[in-house]
Amino acid sequence: MPQDADEIRIPETTAGQAWPARTRTVSFIGSACVVTGAGDFELDDLNLVRHTFPDRHVTLDGDVITVWPTSPPDYTRTPPP
């Protein structure tokens, strides 16, 4: 699915936000966040990002930590009020 240009913000950091020490870039695509490292991240790095996004699904794949987007409401099952 193509993204609107204003939904893609690469790279970006949030003021006051703590990222793992190996962080090279932080990219946002819509509500998803991709943290790319200069080397493989460790579980402590994953836990730091999970703490930053407590209600989101966060995964680790070597040198990439992904904060998955929140699901939009599914109006196909229940019509909006």
Short mmCIF file of N, CA, C and O in Angstrom, two decimals:
data_model
loop_
_atom_site.label_atom_id
_atom_site.label_comp_id
_atom_site.label_asym_id
_atom_site.label_seq_id
_atom_site.Cartn_x
_atom_site.Cartn_y
_atom_site.Cartn_z
N MET A 1 0.84 -1.17 0.00
CA MET A 1 0.00 0.00 0.00
C MET A 1 0.89 1.23 0.00
O MET A 1 1.72 1.39 0.89
N PRO A 2 0.74 2.13 -0.97
CA PRO A 2 1.55 3.34 -1.00
C PRO A 2 1.22 4.26 0.17
O PRO A 2 0.08 4.33 0.61
N GLN A 3 2.23 4.95 0.64
CA GLN A 3 2.05 5.88 1.75
C GLN A 3 2.08 7.30 1.21
O GLN A 3 2.79 7.59 0.26
N ASP A 4 1.28 8.20 1.79
CA ASP A 4 1.38 9.61 1.46
C ASP A 4 2.74 10.11 1.91
O ASP A 4 3.26 9.68 2.94
N ALA A 5 3.32 11.02 1.14
CA ALA A 5 4.65 11.53 1.46
C ALA A 5 4.72 12.12 2.85
O ALA A 5 5.74 12.02 3.52
N ASP A 6 3.65 12.75 3.31
CA ASP A 6 3.69 13.36 4.64
C ASP A 6 3.62 12.33 5.76
O ASP A 6 3.83 12.65 6.91
N GLU A 7 3.34 11.06 5.44
CA GLU A 7 3.32 10.00 6.45
C GLU A 7 4.69 9.36 6.64
O GLU A 7 4.90 8.60 7.56
N ILE A 8 5.63 9.64 5.74
CA ILE A 8 6.95 9.03 5.81
C ILE A 8 7.94 10.06 6.33
O ILE A 8 8.12 11.11 5.73
N ARG A 9 8.53 9.77 7.48
CA ARG A 9 9.47 10.70 8.10
C ARG A 9 10.75 9.94 8.39
O ARG A 9 10.82 9.16 9.34
N ILE A 10 11.77 10.14 7.56
CA ILE A 10 13.02 9.37 7.67
C ILE A 10 14.19 10.33 7.60
O ILE A 10 14.30 11.06 6.63
N PRO A 11 15.17 10.28 8.42
CA PRO A 11 15.11 9.78 9.79
C PRO A 11 14.52 10.85 10.71
O PRO A 11 14.47 12.01 10.35
N GLU A 12 14.11 10.44 11.84
CA GLU A 12 13.52 11.37 12.80
C GLU A 12 13.77 10.86 14.21
O GLU A 12 13.76 9.66 14.45
N THR A 13 14.02 11.78 15.11
CA THR A 13 14.11 11.42 16.52
C THR A 13 13.14 12.29 17.28
O THR A 13 12.80 13.39 16.85
N THR A 14 12.70 11.79 18.39
CA THR A 14 11.79 12.54 19.24
C THR A 14 12.60 13.14 20.37
O THR A 14 13.36 12.44 21.02
N ALA A 15 12.43 14.43 20.58
CA ALA A 15 13.18 15.11 21.64
C ALA A 15 12.96 14.42 22.97
O ALA A 15 11.84 14.09 23.34
N GLY A 16 14.04 14.17 23.68
CA GLY A 16 13.95 13.56 24.99
C GLY A 16 13.75 12.05 24.95
O GLY A 16 13.68 11.42 25.98
N GLN A 17 13.64 11.47 23.78
CA GLN A 17 13.40 10.03 23.65
C GLN A 17 14.73 9.28 23.77
O GLN A 17 15.72 9.67 23.18
N ALA A 18 14.72 8.21 24.52
CA ALA A 18 15.92 7.39 24.67
C ALA A 18 15.87 6.26 23.65
O ALA A 18 14.90 5.51 23.60
N TRP A 19 16.89 6.15 22.83
CA TRP A 19 17.02 5.07 21.87
C TRP A 19 18.24 4.23 22.25
O TRP A 19 19.13 4.73 22.92
N PRO A 20 18.30 2.98 21.83
CA PRO A 20 19.48 2.16 22.13
C PRO A 20 20.76 2.81 21.62
O PRO A 20 20.75 3.55 20.64
N ALA A 21 21.86 2.52 22.28
CA ALA A 21 23.15 3.13 21.94
C ALA A 21 23.58 2.83 20.51
O ALA A 21 24.22 3.66 19.87
N ARG A 22 23.22 1.69 19.97
CA ARG A 22 23.61 1.31 18.61
C ARG A 22 22.75 1.97 17.52
O ARG A 22 22.96 1.74 16.34
N THR A 23 21.76 2.76 17.90
CA THR A 23 20.83 3.33 16.93
C THR A 23 21.55 4.21 15.91
O THR A 23 22.30 5.10 16.26
N ARG A 24 21.28 3.91 14.64
CA ARG A 24 21.81 4.71 13.54
C ARG A 24 20.72 5.62 12.97
O ARG A 24 20.95 6.79 12.76
N THR A 25 19.51 5.07 12.72
CA THR A 25 18.40 5.88 12.25
C THR A 25 17.10 5.43 12.91
O THR A 25 16.96 4.27 13.30
N VAL A 26 16.18 6.36 13.02
CA VAL A 26 14.82 6.08 13.47
C VAL A 26 13.90 6.63 12.39
O VAL A 26 13.95 7.81 12.07
N SER A 27 13.09 5.76 11.81
CA SER A 27 12.20 6.15 10.73
C SER A 27 10.76 5.86 11.12
O SER A 27 10.49 4.85 11.75
N PHE A 28 9.87 6.75 10.73
CA PHE A 28 8.45 6.56 10.97
C PHE A 28 7.74 6.49 9.62
O PHE A 28 7.97 7.31 8.75
N ILE A 29 6.88 5.50 9.48
CA ILE A 29 6.02 5.38 8.32
C ILE A 29 4.61 5.23 8.87
O ILE A 29 4.26 4.18 9.40
N GLY A 30 3.84 6.30 8.79
CA GLY A 30 2.55 6.30 9.45
C GLY A 30 2.78 6.16 10.94
O GLY A 30 3.57 6.90 11.52
N SER A 31 2.13 5.18 11.57
CA SER A 31 2.33 4.99 13.01
C SER A 31 3.37 3.91 13.31
O SER A 31 3.64 3.62 14.47
N ALA A 32 3.97 3.32 12.27
CA ALA A 32 5.03 2.34 12.47
C ALA A 32 6.35 3.07 12.70
O ALA A 32 6.56 4.17 12.22
N CYS A 33 7.24 2.43 13.46
CA CYS A 33 8.55 2.99 13.74
C CYS A 33 9.60 1.91 13.49
O CYS A 33 9.44 0.78 13.96
N VAL A 34 10.66 2.26 12.74
CA VAL A 34 11.73 1.32 12.45
C VAL A 34 13.03 1.92 12.99
O VAL A 34 13.43 3.01 12.59
N VAL A 35 13.67 1.19 13.90
CA VAL A 35 14.93 1.62 14.49
C VAL A 35 16.02 0.74 13.88
O VAL A 35 16.00 -0.48 14.04
N THR A 36 16.95 1.36 13.16
CA THR A 36 18.03 0.62 12.52
C THR A 36 19.32 0.87 13.29
O THR A 36 19.62 2.01 13.64
N GLY A 37 20.08 -0.20 13.53
CA GLY A 37 21.29 -0.09 14.32
C GLY A 37 22.55 -0.19 13.49
O GLY A 37 22.55 -0.66 12.36
N ALA A 38 23.65 0.24 14.09
CA ALA A 38 24.96 0.13 13.47
C ALA A 38 25.50 -1.29 13.62
O ALA A 38 26.52 -1.63 13.04
N GLY A 39 24.83 -2.10 14.39
CA GLY A 39 25.17 -3.50 14.61
C GLY A 39 23.95 -4.18 15.20
O GLY A 39 22.91 -3.54 15.40
N ASP A 40 24.04 -5.46 15.46
CA ASP A 40 22.89 -6.17 16.02
C ASP A 40 22.50 -5.62 17.38
O ASP A 40 23.36 -5.34 18.22
N PHE A 41 21.19 -5.48 17.57
CA PHE A 41 20.66 -5.07 18.87
C PHE A 41 20.61 -6.27 19.80
O PHE A 41 20.61 -7.42 19.35
N GLU A 42 20.55 -6.00 21.10
CA GLU A 42 20.43 -7.04 22.12
C GLU A 42 19.06 -6.95 22.76
O GLU A 42 18.29 -6.01 22.51
N LEU A 43 18.75 -7.90 23.63
CA LEU A 43 17.44 -7.91 24.30
C LEU A 43 17.22 -6.66 25.15
O LEU A 43 16.09 -6.18 25.25
N ASP A 44 18.28 -6.12 25.75
CA ASP A 44 18.14 -4.89 26.53
C ASP A 44 17.69 -3.74 25.64
O ASP A 44 16.89 -2.90 26.05
N ASP A 45 18.19 -3.70 24.39
CA ASP A 45 17.78 -2.67 23.44
C ASP A 45 16.30 -2.83 23.09
O ASP A 45 15.54 -1.86 23.05
N LEU A 46 15.89 -4.07 22.84
CA LEU A 46 14.49 -4.36 22.54
C LEU A 46 13.60 -3.93 23.70
O LEU A 46 12.57 -3.29 23.50
N ASN A 47 13.99 -4.24 24.92
CA ASN A 47 13.20 -3.87 26.09
C ASN A 47 13.10 -2.36 26.26
O ASN A 47 12.07 -1.85 26.69
N LEU A 48 14.17 -1.62 25.92
CA LEU A 48 14.13 -0.16 25.99
C LEU A 48 13.07 0.39 25.04
O LEU A 48 12.26 1.25 25.42
N VAL A 49 13.04 -0.12 23.82
CA VAL A 49 12.05 0.35 22.84
C VAL A 49 10.65 -0.09 23.26
O VAL A 49 9.69 0.67 23.15
N ARG A 50 10.51 -1.31 23.78
CA ARG A 50 9.20 -1.76 24.26
C ARG A 50 8.69 -0.88 25.40
O ARG A 50 7.50 -0.61 25.49
N HIS A 51 9.59 -0.42 26.24
CA HIS A 51 9.21 0.47 27.33
C HIS A 51 8.72 1.82 26.78
O HIS A 51 7.83 2.44 27.34
N THR A 52 9.33 2.25 25.68
CA THR A 52 8.94 3.51 25.05
C THR A 52 7.57 3.41 24.40
O THR A 52 6.82 4.38 24.36
N PHE A 53 7.22 2.23 23.89
CA PHE A 53 5.94 1.99 23.23
C PHE A 53 5.22 0.84 23.95
O PHE A 53 5.09 -0.25 23.39
N PRO A 54 4.73 1.06 25.17
CA PRO A 54 4.23 -0.06 25.99
C PRO A 54 3.00 -0.77 25.43
O PRO A 54 2.81 -1.94 25.73
N ASP A 55 2.19 -0.12 24.63
CA ASP A 55 0.96 -0.75 24.15
C ASP A 55 1.07 -1.22 22.70
O ASP A 55 0.05 -1.49 22.07
N ARG A 56 2.31 -1.34 22.19
CA ARG A 56 2.50 -1.69 20.80
C ARG A 56 3.28 -3.00 20.68
O ARG A 56 4.01 -3.40 21.58
N HIS A 57 3.14 -3.67 19.55
CA HIS A 57 3.88 -4.90 19.26
C HIS A 57 5.25 -4.48 18.73
O HIS A 57 5.35 -3.74 17.74
N VAL A 58 6.32 -4.92 19.40
CA VAL A 58 7.69 -4.53 19.05
C VAL A 58 8.50 -5.80 18.82
O VAL A 58 8.47 -6.72 19.64
N THR A 59 9.22 -5.86 17.68
CA THR A 59 10.01 -7.04 17.35
C THR A 59 11.46 -6.67 17.07
O THR A 59 11.76 -5.52 16.72
N LEU A 60 12.32 -7.66 17.22
CA LEU A 60 13.76 -7.50 16.98
C LEU A 60 14.19 -8.50 15.91
O LEU A 60 13.86 -9.68 15.99
N ASP A 61 14.92 -7.99 14.91
CA ASP A 61 15.47 -8.85 13.86
C ASP A 61 16.88 -8.37 13.56
O ASP A 61 17.10 -7.56 12.65
N GLY A 62 17.84 -8.82 14.36
CA GLY A 62 19.24 -8.44 14.17
C GLY A 62 19.48 -6.96 14.44
O GLY A 62 19.43 -6.53 15.59
N ASP A 63 19.70 -6.20 13.39
CA ASP A 63 19.99 -4.77 13.56
C ASP A 63 18.77 -3.89 13.32
O ASP A 63 18.91 -2.68 13.12
N VAL A 64 17.57 -4.47 13.36
CA VAL A 64 16.33 -3.71 13.15
C VAL A 64 15.34 -4.02 14.26
O VAL A 64 15.04 -5.19 14.52
N ILE A 65 14.83 -2.97 14.88
CA ILE A 65 13.73 -3.10 15.83
C ILE A 65 12.53 -2.42 15.17
O ILE A 65 12.64 -1.26 14.73
N THR A 66 11.41 -3.13 15.10
CA THR A 66 10.21 -2.60 14.47
C THR A 66 9.11 -2.44 15.51
O THR A 66 8.81 -3.37 16.25
N VAL A 67 8.53 -1.25 15.54
CA VAL A 67 7.33 -0.99 16.34
C VAL A 67 6.19 -1.01 15.33
O VAL A 67 6.08 -0.12 14.47
N TRP A 68 5.38 -2.05 15.40
CA TRP A 68 4.34 -2.26 14.40
C TRP A 68 3.22 -1.25 14.56
O TRP A 68 2.90 -0.82 15.68
N PRO A 69 2.58 -0.87 13.44
CA PRO A 69 1.50 0.11 13.51
C PRO A 69 0.30 -0.44 14.25
O PRO A 69 0.09 -1.65 14.31
N THR A 70 -0.46 0.48 14.78
CA THR A 70 -1.72 0.08 15.41
C THR A 70 -2.70 -0.22 14.28
O THR A 70 -2.62 0.35 13.20
N SER A 71 -3.61 -1.11 14.53
CA SER A 71 -4.59 -1.46 13.52
C SER A 71 -5.70 -0.43 13.47
O SER A 71 -6.23 -0.04 14.52
N PRO A 72 -6.08 0.00 12.29
CA PRO A 72 -7.21 0.90 12.20
C PRO A 72 -8.50 0.14 12.53
O PRO A 72 -8.53 -1.09 12.41
N PRO A 73 -9.54 0.83 12.92
CA PRO A 73 -10.80 0.14 13.21
C PRO A 73 -11.30 -0.59 11.97
O PRO A 73 -11.15 -0.12 10.85
N ASP A 74 -11.86 -1.76 12.18
CA ASP A 74 -12.40 -2.55 11.08
C ASP A 74 -13.90 -2.27 10.99
O ASP A 74 -14.70 -2.89 11.69
N TYR A 75 -14.27 -1.34 10.11
CA TYR A 75 -15.68 -0.96 9.98
C TYR A 75 -16.45 -1.91 9.08
O TYR A 75 -17.64 -1.73 8.88
N THR A 76 -15.79 -2.93 8.53
CA THR A 76 -16.50 -3.87 7.69
C THR A 76 -17.38 -4.80 8.52
O THR A 76 -18.35 -5.33 8.03
N ARG A 77 -17.03 -4.96 9.78
CA ARG A 77 -17.83 -5.85 10.64
C ARG A 77 -18.91 -5.10 11.39
O ARG A 77 -20.02 -5.56 11.51
N THR A 78 -18.57 -3.95 11.92
CA THR A 78 -19.53 -3.17 12.69
C THR A 78 -19.51 -1.74 12.17
O THR A 78 -18.45 -1.11 12.16
N PRO A 79 -20.63 -1.23 11.72
CA PRO A 79 -20.63 0.14 11.21
C PRO A 79 -20.34 1.13 12.33
O PRO A 79 -20.66 0.89 13.50
N PRO A 80 -19.67 2.24 11.99
CA PRO A 80 -19.38 3.25 13.01
C PRO A 80 -20.67 3.86 13.53
O PRO A 80 -21.70 3.86 12.82
N PRO A 81 -20.64 4.38 14.75
CA PRO A 81 -21.87 4.98 15.34
C PRO A 81 -22.28 6.23 14.60
O PRO A 81 -21.60 6.88 13.94
#
